mmCIF file with all atom_site columns, C-alpha atoms in Angstrom:
data_model
loop_
_atom_site.group_PDB
_atom_site.id
_atom_site.type_symbol
_atom_site.label_atom_id
_atom_site.label_alt_id
_atom_site.label_comp_id
_atom_site.label_asym_id
_atom_site.label_entity_id
_atom_site.label_seq_id
_atom_site.pdbx_PDB_ins_code
_atom_site.Cartn_x
_atom_site.Cartn_y
_atom_site.Cartn_z
_atom_site.occupancy
_atom_site.B_iso_or_equiv
_atom_site.pdbx_formal_charge
_atom_site.auth_seq_id
_atom_site.auth_comp_id
_atom_site.auth_asym_id
_atom_site.auth_atom_id
_atom_site.pdbx_PDB_model_num
ATOM 1   C CA . UNK M 1 1   ? -13.473 -29.528 4.108   1.00 63.00 ? 1   UNK M CA 1
ATOM 2   C CA . UNK M 1 2   ? -15.100 -27.072 6.484   1.00 75.00 ? 2   UNK M CA 1
ATOM 3   C CA . UNK M 1 3   ? -12.217 -24.614 6.200   1.00 82.00 ? 3   UNK M CA 1
ATOM 4   C CA . UNK M 1 4   ? -12.579 -20.997 7.254   1.00 85.00 ? 4   UNK M CA 1
ATOM 5   C CA . UNK M 1 5   ? -10.625 -18.174 5.624   1.00 83.00 ? 5   UNK M CA 1
ATOM 6   C CA . UNK M 1 6   ? -10.233 -14.409 5.838   1.00 81.00 ? 6   UNK M CA 1
ATOM 7   C CA . UNK M 1 7   ? -8.614  -14.176 2.431   1.00 78.00 ? 7   UNK M CA 1
ATOM 8   C CA . UNK M 1 8   ? -9.313  -15.373 -1.067  1.00 82.00 ? 8   UNK M CA 1
ATOM 9   C CA . UNK M 1 9   ? -9.383  -19.087 -1.796  1.00 87.00 ? 9   UNK M CA 1
ATOM 10  C CA . UNK M 1 10  ? -7.454  -20.291 -4.836  1.00 87.00 ? 10  UNK M CA 1
ATOM 11  C CA . UNK M 1 11  ? -8.841  -23.408 -6.524  1.00 87.00 ? 11  UNK M CA 1
ATOM 12  C CA . UNK M 1 12  ? -6.629  -24.963 -9.175  1.00 87.00 ? 12  UNK M CA 1
ATOM 13  C CA . UNK M 1 13  ? -7.515  -28.566 -10.046 1.00 84.00 ? 13  UNK M CA 1
ATOM 14  C CA . UNK M 1 14  ? -6.819  -30.035 -13.483 1.00 84.00 ? 14  UNK M CA 1
ATOM 15  C CA . UNK M 1 15  ? -9.003  -32.417 -15.492 1.00 83.00 ? 15  UNK M CA 1
ATOM 16  C CA . UNK M 1 16  ? -12.135 -32.260 -13.318 1.00 88.00 ? 16  UNK M CA 1
ATOM 17  C CA . UNK M 1 17  ? -15.589 -30.716 -13.444 1.00 90.00 ? 17  UNK M CA 1
ATOM 18  C CA . UNK M 1 18  ? -16.151 -28.102 -10.763 1.00 92.00 ? 18  UNK M CA 1
ATOM 19  C CA . UNK M 1 19  ? -19.418 -26.812 -9.364  1.00 91.00 ? 19  UNK M CA 1
ATOM 20  C CA . UNK M 1 20  ? -19.402 -23.922 -6.879  1.00 92.00 ? 20  UNK M CA 1
ATOM 21  C CA . UNK M 1 21  ? -22.693 -23.339 -5.042  1.00 93.00 ? 21  UNK M CA 1
ATOM 22  C CA . UNK M 1 22  ? -24.556 -25.116 -7.835  1.00 92.00 ? 22  UNK M CA 1
ATOM 23  C CA . UNK M 1 23  ? -22.874 -23.210 -10.711 1.00 92.00 ? 23  UNK M CA 1
ATOM 24  C CA . UNK M 1 24  ? -20.416 -24.806 -13.120 1.00 92.00 ? 24  UNK M CA 1
ATOM 25  C CA . UNK M 1 25  ? -16.999 -23.084 -12.910 1.00 91.00 ? 25  UNK M CA 1
ATOM 26  C CA . UNK M 1 26  ? -13.604 -23.456 -14.564 1.00 87.00 ? 26  UNK M CA 1
ATOM 27  C CA . UNK M 1 27  ? -10.243 -23.969 -12.883 1.00 85.00 ? 27  UNK M CA 1
ATOM 28  C CA . UNK M 1 28  ? -8.211  -21.985 -11.893 1.00 88.00 ? 28  UNK M CA 1
ATOM 29  C CA . UNK M 1 29  ? -10.737 -20.124 -9.780  1.00 87.00 ? 29  UNK M CA 1
ATOM 30  C CA . UNK M 1 30  ? -10.262 -17.398 -7.177  1.00 88.00 ? 30  UNK M CA 1
ATOM 31  C CA . UNK M 1 31  ? -13.066 -16.938 -4.651  1.00 90.00 ? 31  UNK M CA 1
ATOM 32  C CA . UNK M 1 32  ? -12.739 -13.693 -2.664  1.00 85.00 ? 32  UNK M CA 1
ATOM 33  C CA . UNK M 1 33  ? -16.222 -12.617 -1.603  1.00 89.00 ? 33  UNK M CA 1
ATOM 34  C CA . UNK M 1 34  ? -17.235 -13.445 1.972   1.00 92.00 ? 34  UNK M CA 1
ATOM 35  C CA . UNK M 1 35  ? -19.830 -16.194 2.188   1.00 92.00 ? 35  UNK M CA 1
ATOM 36  C CA . UNK M 1 36  ? -20.564 -19.886 2.592   1.00 93.00 ? 36  UNK M CA 1
ATOM 37  C CA . UNK M 1 37  ? -19.373 -22.080 -0.269  1.00 93.00 ? 37  UNK M CA 1
ATOM 38  C CA . UNK M 1 38  ? -19.864 -25.649 -1.430  1.00 94.00 ? 38  UNK M CA 1
ATOM 39  C CA . UNK M 1 39  ? -17.457 -26.954 -4.065  1.00 93.00 ? 39  UNK M CA 1
ATOM 40  C CA . UNK M 1 40  ? -18.215 -30.201 -5.854  1.00 92.00 ? 40  UNK M CA 1
ATOM 41  C CA . UNK M 1 41  ? -15.398 -31.953 -7.708  1.00 91.00 ? 41  UNK M CA 1
ATOM 42  C CA . UNK M 1 42  ? -16.250 -34.572 -10.311 1.00 91.00 ? 42  UNK M CA 1
ATOM 43  C CA . UNK M 1 43  ? -13.315 -36.504 -11.743 1.00 87.00 ? 43  UNK M CA 1
ATOM 44  C CA . UNK M 1 44  ? -12.593 -39.626 -13.728 1.00 84.00 ? 44  UNK M CA 1
ATOM 45  C CA . UNK M 1 45  ? -13.864 -43.093 -12.799 1.00 85.00 ? 45  UNK M CA 1
ATOM 46  C CA . UNK M 1 46  ? -16.832 -41.694 -10.872 1.00 85.00 ? 46  UNK M CA 1
ATOM 47  C CA . UNK M 1 47  ? -14.732 -39.666 -8.432  1.00 88.00 ? 47  UNK M CA 1
ATOM 48  C CA . UNK M 1 48  ? -17.013 -37.212 -6.662  1.00 90.00 ? 48  UNK M CA 1
ATOM 49  C CA . UNK M 1 49  ? -16.196 -35.072 -3.636  1.00 92.00 ? 49  UNK M CA 1
ATOM 50  C CA . UNK M 1 50  ? -17.910 -32.093 -2.063  1.00 92.00 ? 50  UNK M CA 1
ATOM 51  C CA . UNK M 1 51  ? -16.067 -29.690 0.229   1.00 91.00 ? 51  UNK M CA 1
ATOM 52  C CA . UNK M 1 52  ? -17.446 -26.725 2.101   1.00 92.00 ? 52  UNK M CA 1
ATOM 53  C CA . UNK M 1 53  ? -15.650 -23.573 3.206   1.00 93.00 ? 53  UNK M CA 1
ATOM 54  C CA . UNK M 1 54  ? -16.391 -20.099 4.516   1.00 93.00 ? 54  UNK M CA 1
ATOM 55  C CA . UNK M 1 55  ? -14.697 -16.816 3.651   1.00 92.00 ? 55  UNK M CA 1
ATOM 56  C CA . UNK M 1 56  ? -15.115 -14.216 6.379   1.00 93.00 ? 56  UNK M CA 1
ATOM 57  C CA . UNK M 1 57  ? -14.665 -10.458 5.894   1.00 94.00 ? 57  UNK M CA 1
ATOM 58  C CA . UNK M 1 58  ? -11.242 -9.098  6.813   1.00 92.00 ? 58  UNK M CA 1
ATOM 59  C CA . UNK M 1 59  ? -9.494  -5.770  7.194   1.00 93.00 ? 59  UNK M CA 1
ATOM 60  C CA . UNK M 1 60  ? -6.305  -5.777  5.127   1.00 91.00 ? 60  UNK M CA 1
ATOM 61  C CA . UNK M 1 61  ? -4.779  -2.462  6.258   1.00 93.00 ? 61  UNK M CA 1
ATOM 62  C CA . UNK M 1 62  ? -6.352  -1.779  9.672   1.00 94.00 ? 62  UNK M CA 1
ATOM 63  C CA . UNK M 1 63  ? -5.301  -3.148  13.060  1.00 93.00 ? 63  UNK M CA 1
ATOM 64  C CA . UNK M 1 64  ? -7.296  -2.667  16.277  1.00 93.00 ? 64  UNK M CA 1
ATOM 65  C CA . UNK M 1 65  ? -6.324  0.400   18.331  1.00 93.00 ? 65  UNK M CA 1
ATOM 66  C CA . UNK M 1 66  ? -3.632  1.449   15.841  1.00 94.00 ? 66  UNK M CA 1
ATOM 67  C CA . UNK M 1 67  ? -2.716  4.981   14.761  1.00 94.00 ? 67  UNK M CA 1
ATOM 68  C CA . UNK M 1 68  ? -2.278  6.010   11.121  1.00 94.00 ? 68  UNK M CA 1
ATOM 69  C CA . UNK M 1 69  ? -1.448  9.244   9.289   1.00 93.00 ? 69  UNK M CA 1
ATOM 70  C CA . UNK M 1 70  ? -4.036  11.060  7.144   1.00 92.00 ? 70  UNK M CA 1
ATOM 71  C CA . UNK M 1 71  ? -4.493  9.871   3.549   1.00 93.00 ? 71  UNK M CA 1
ATOM 72  C CA . UNK M 1 72  ? -4.360  6.285   4.769   1.00 92.00 ? 72  UNK M CA 1
ATOM 73  C CA . UNK M 1 73  ? -6.287  3.759   2.650   1.00 95.00 ? 73  UNK M CA 1
ATOM 74  C CA . UNK M 1 74  ? -8.794  1.426   4.277   1.00 96.00 ? 74  UNK M CA 1
ATOM 75  C CA . UNK M 1 75  ? -8.597  -1.867  2.400   1.00 95.00 ? 75  UNK M CA 1
ATOM 76  C CA . UNK M 1 76  ? -10.828 -4.793  3.307   1.00 94.00 ? 76  UNK M CA 1
ATOM 77  C CA . UNK M 1 77  ? -12.606 -7.846  1.916   1.00 92.00 ? 77  UNK M CA 1
ATOM 78  C CA . UNK M 1 78  ? -16.386 -7.721  2.109   1.00 92.00 ? 78  UNK M CA 1
ATOM 79  C CA . UNK M 1 79  ? -18.675 -4.847  3.088   1.00 94.00 ? 79  UNK M CA 1
ATOM 80  C CA . UNK M 1 80  ? -17.874 -2.264  5.744   1.00 96.00 ? 80  UNK M CA 1
ATOM 81  C CA . UNK M 1 81  ? -19.023 0.898   7.471   1.00 96.00 ? 81  UNK M CA 1
ATOM 82  C CA . UNK M 1 82  ? -16.653 3.605   8.655   1.00 97.00 ? 82  UNK M CA 1
ATOM 83  C CA . UNK M 1 83  ? -18.213 5.596   11.526  1.00 96.00 ? 83  UNK M CA 1
ATOM 84  C CA . UNK M 1 84  ? -21.696 4.457   10.411  1.00 93.00 ? 84  UNK M CA 1
ATOM 85  C CA . UNK M 1 85  ? -21.147 5.316   6.704   1.00 95.00 ? 85  UNK M CA 1
ATOM 86  C CA . UNK M 1 86  ? -20.883 2.604   4.052   1.00 96.00 ? 86  UNK M CA 1
ATOM 87  C CA . UNK M 1 87  ? -17.518 2.727   2.250   1.00 96.00 ? 87  UNK M CA 1
ATOM 88  C CA . UNK M 1 88  ? -15.794 0.842   -0.543  1.00 95.00 ? 88  UNK M CA 1
ATOM 89  C CA . UNK M 1 89  ? -12.477 -0.940  -0.067  1.00 94.00 ? 89  UNK M CA 1
ATOM 90  C CA . UNK M 1 90  ? -9.635  1.474   -0.802  1.00 95.00 ? 90  UNK M CA 1
ATOM 91  C CA . UNK M 1 91  ? -11.386 4.457   0.794   1.00 96.00 ? 91  UNK M CA 1
ATOM 92  C CA . UNK M 1 92  ? -8.791  7.065   1.844   1.00 96.00 ? 92  UNK M CA 1
ATOM 93  C CA . UNK M 1 93  ? -9.183  8.801   5.210   1.00 95.00 ? 93  UNK M CA 1
ATOM 94  C CA . UNK M 1 94  ? -8.242  12.459  4.759   1.00 92.00 ? 94  UNK M CA 1
ATOM 95  C CA . UNK M 1 95  ? -9.272  13.868  8.154   1.00 93.00 ? 95  UNK M CA 1
ATOM 96  C CA . UNK M 1 96  ? -7.666  13.241  11.561  1.00 94.00 ? 96  UNK M CA 1
ATOM 97  C CA . UNK M 1 97  ? -9.851  11.728  14.269  1.00 95.00 ? 97  UNK M CA 1
ATOM 98  C CA . UNK M 1 98  ? -11.051 8.558   15.942  1.00 96.00 ? 98  UNK M CA 1
ATOM 99  C CA . UNK M 1 99  ? -12.597 5.994   13.624  1.00 97.00 ? 99  UNK M CA 1
ATOM 100 C CA . UNK M 1 100 ? -14.497 2.742   13.857  1.00 97.00 ? 100 UNK M CA 1
ATOM 101 C CA . UNK M 1 101 ? -14.481 0.275   10.964  1.00 97.00 ? 101 UNK M CA 1
ATOM 102 C CA . UNK M 1 102 ? -17.218 -2.371  11.142  1.00 97.00 ? 102 UNK M CA 1
ATOM 103 C CA . UNK M 1 103 ? -17.020 -5.347  8.788   1.00 96.00 ? 103 UNK M CA 1
ATOM 104 C CA . UNK M 1 104 ? -20.266 -7.100  7.891   1.00 95.00 ? 104 UNK M CA 1
ATOM 105 C CA . UNK M 1 105 ? -20.900 -10.759 7.159   1.00 93.00 ? 105 UNK M CA 1
ATOM 106 C CA . UNK M 1 106 ? -24.181 -10.652 5.303   1.00 88.00 ? 106 UNK M CA 1
ATOM 107 C CA . UNK M 1 107 ? -26.376 -8.177  7.172   1.00 89.00 ? 107 UNK M CA 1
ATOM 108 C CA . UNK M 1 108 ? -24.707 -8.838  10.524  1.00 92.00 ? 108 UNK M CA 1
ATOM 109 C CA . UNK M 1 109 ? -21.746 -6.915  12.019  1.00 95.00 ? 109 UNK M CA 1
ATOM 110 C CA . UNK M 1 110 ? -18.812 -9.335  12.106  1.00 95.00 ? 110 UNK M CA 1
ATOM 111 C CA . UNK M 1 111 ? -15.804 -7.402  13.490  1.00 95.00 ? 111 UNK M CA 1
ATOM 112 C CA . UNK M 1 112 ? -15.181 -3.833  14.590  1.00 96.00 ? 112 UNK M CA 1
ATOM 113 C CA . UNK M 1 113 ? -11.815 -2.073  14.617  1.00 96.00 ? 113 UNK M CA 1
ATOM 114 C CA . UNK M 1 114 ? -11.310 1.180   16.528  1.00 96.00 ? 114 UNK M CA 1
ATOM 115 C CA . UNK M 1 115 ? -8.329  3.265   15.355  1.00 96.00 ? 115 UNK M CA 1
ATOM 116 C CA . UNK M 1 116 ? -7.036  6.826   15.171  1.00 95.00 ? 116 UNK M CA 1
ATOM 117 C CA . UNK M 1 117 ? -5.866  8.972   12.267  1.00 95.00 ? 117 UNK M CA 1
ATOM 118 C CA . UNK M 1 118 ? -3.472  11.873  12.953  1.00 94.00 ? 118 UNK M CA 1
ATOM 119 C CA . UNK M 1 119 ? -1.886  14.680  10.938  1.00 90.00 ? 119 UNK M CA 1
ATOM 120 C CA . UNK M 1 120 ? 1.370   13.700  9.205   1.00 83.00 ? 120 UNK M CA 1
ATOM 121 C CA . UNK M 1 121 ? 3.584   15.660  11.637  1.00 73.00 ? 121 UNK M CA 1
ATOM 122 C CA . UNK M 1 122 ? 2.069   14.247  14.840  1.00 57.00 ? 122 UNK M CA 1
ATOM 123 C CA . UNK M 1 123 ? 4.065   11.483  16.518  1.00 59.00 ? 123 UNK M CA 1
ATOM 124 C CA . UNK M 1 124 ? 2.611   8.020   16.120  1.00 56.00 ? 124 UNK M CA 1
ATOM 125 C CA . UNK M 1 125 ? 2.682   5.985   19.302  1.00 60.00 ? 125 UNK M CA 1
ATOM 126 C CA . UNK M 1 126 ? 4.076   2.541   18.768  1.00 56.00 ? 126 UNK M CA 1
ATOM 127 C CA . UNK M 1 127 ? 4.018   -0.185  21.344  1.00 55.00 ? 127 UNK M CA 1
ATOM 128 C CA . UNK M 1 128 ? 6.503   -2.984  21.295  1.00 54.00 ? 128 UNK M CA 1
ATOM 129 C CA . UNK M 1 129 ? 6.722   -5.937  23.596  1.00 54.00 ? 129 UNK M CA 1
ATOM 130 C CA . UNK M 1 130 ? 9.895   -7.347  22.091  1.00 55.00 ? 130 UNK M CA 1
ATOM 131 C CA . UNK M 1 131 ? 13.199  -7.626  23.933  1.00 56.00 ? 131 UNK M CA 1
ATOM 132 C CA . UNK M 1 132 ? 15.936  -5.404  22.404  1.00 62.00 ? 132 UNK M CA 1
ATOM 133 C CA . UNK M 1 133 ? 18.232  -8.301  21.430  1.00 61.00 ? 133 UNK M CA 1
ATOM 134 C CA . UNK M 1 134 ? 20.232  -6.279  18.933  1.00 65.00 ? 134 UNK M CA 1
ATOM 135 C CA . UNK M 1 135 ? 20.985  -3.458  21.378  1.00 66.00 ? 135 UNK M CA 1
ATOM 136 C CA . UNK M 1 136 ? 21.927  -5.834  24.209  1.00 63.00 ? 136 UNK M CA 1
ATOM 137 C CA . UNK M 1 137 ? 24.084  -7.931  21.873  1.00 61.00 ? 137 UNK M CA 1
ATOM 138 C CA . UNK M 1 138 ? 25.945  -4.891  20.543  1.00 65.00 ? 138 UNK M CA 1
ATOM 139 C CA . UNK M 1 139 ? 26.469  -3.680  24.118  1.00 63.00 ? 139 UNK M CA 1
ATOM 140 C CA . UNK M 1 140 ? 28.007  -7.004  25.154  1.00 63.00 ? 140 UNK M CA 1
ATOM 141 C CA . UNK M 1 141 ? 30.293  -7.021  22.100  1.00 64.00 ? 141 UNK M CA 1
ATOM 142 C CA . UNK M 1 142 ? 31.408  -3.465  22.914  1.00 64.00 ? 142 UNK M CA 1
ATOM 143 C CA . UNK M 1 143 ? 32.184  -4.382  26.535  1.00 62.00 ? 143 UNK M CA 1
ATOM 144 C CA . UNK M 1 144 ? 34.144  -7.450  25.426  1.00 61.00 ? 144 UNK M CA 1
ATOM 145 C CA . UNK M 1 145 ? 36.096  -5.294  22.975  1.00 61.00 ? 145 UNK M CA 1
ATOM 146 C CA . UNK M 1 146 ? 36.962  -2.776  25.694  1.00 61.00 ? 146 UNK M CA 1
ATOM 147 C CA . UNK M 1 147 ? 38.018  -5.616  28.014  1.00 55.00 ? 147 UNK M CA 1
ATOM 148 C CA . UNK M 1 148 ? 40.393  -7.131  25.427  1.00 58.00 ? 148 UNK M CA 1
ATOM 149 C CA . UNK M 1 149 ? 41.913  -3.739  24.565  1.00 59.00 ? 149 UNK M CA 1
ATOM 150 C CA . UNK M 1 150 ? 42.635  -2.703  28.158  1.00 61.00 ? 150 UNK M CA 1
ATOM 151 C CA . UNK M 1 151 ? 43.377  -6.033  29.827  1.00 60.00 ? 151 UNK M CA 1
ATOM 152 C CA . UNK M 1 152 ? 46.769  -6.522  31.399  1.00 58.00 ? 152 UNK M CA 1
ATOM 153 C CA . UNK M 1 153 ? 49.117  -8.959  29.758  1.00 53.00 ? 153 UNK M CA 1
#
């Protein structure tokens, strides 16, 4: 109850009557559009429960400040503008440049993602904050191997 999601909500309840925002629905049900929802469950022996949840818009293929190659699809849930132009989910960016994707929740901007699109042959900058465990581990194993080969008996 009161859950918030940035993805679809799967509702699969057997042998009950379901009402979603005042409309009778059948299970299984997949709710994917952003919005506020109220689900009423009516079961046997007078069981009755109402739960509320919210689905917020989300960008499925865009990360903030990322770099992508041209012909990259912009996939999202909800409504969005790309550089102040309304687009549909799945829109393919075919020109290099700096872009701003703004997701809307109702008529209000919800989240904005700035990103860059480059030609296919341009290097893509990647940032990593992870420690190179594999490289360090292989280096230690190599040093141990050299030690055991050349040690004096």
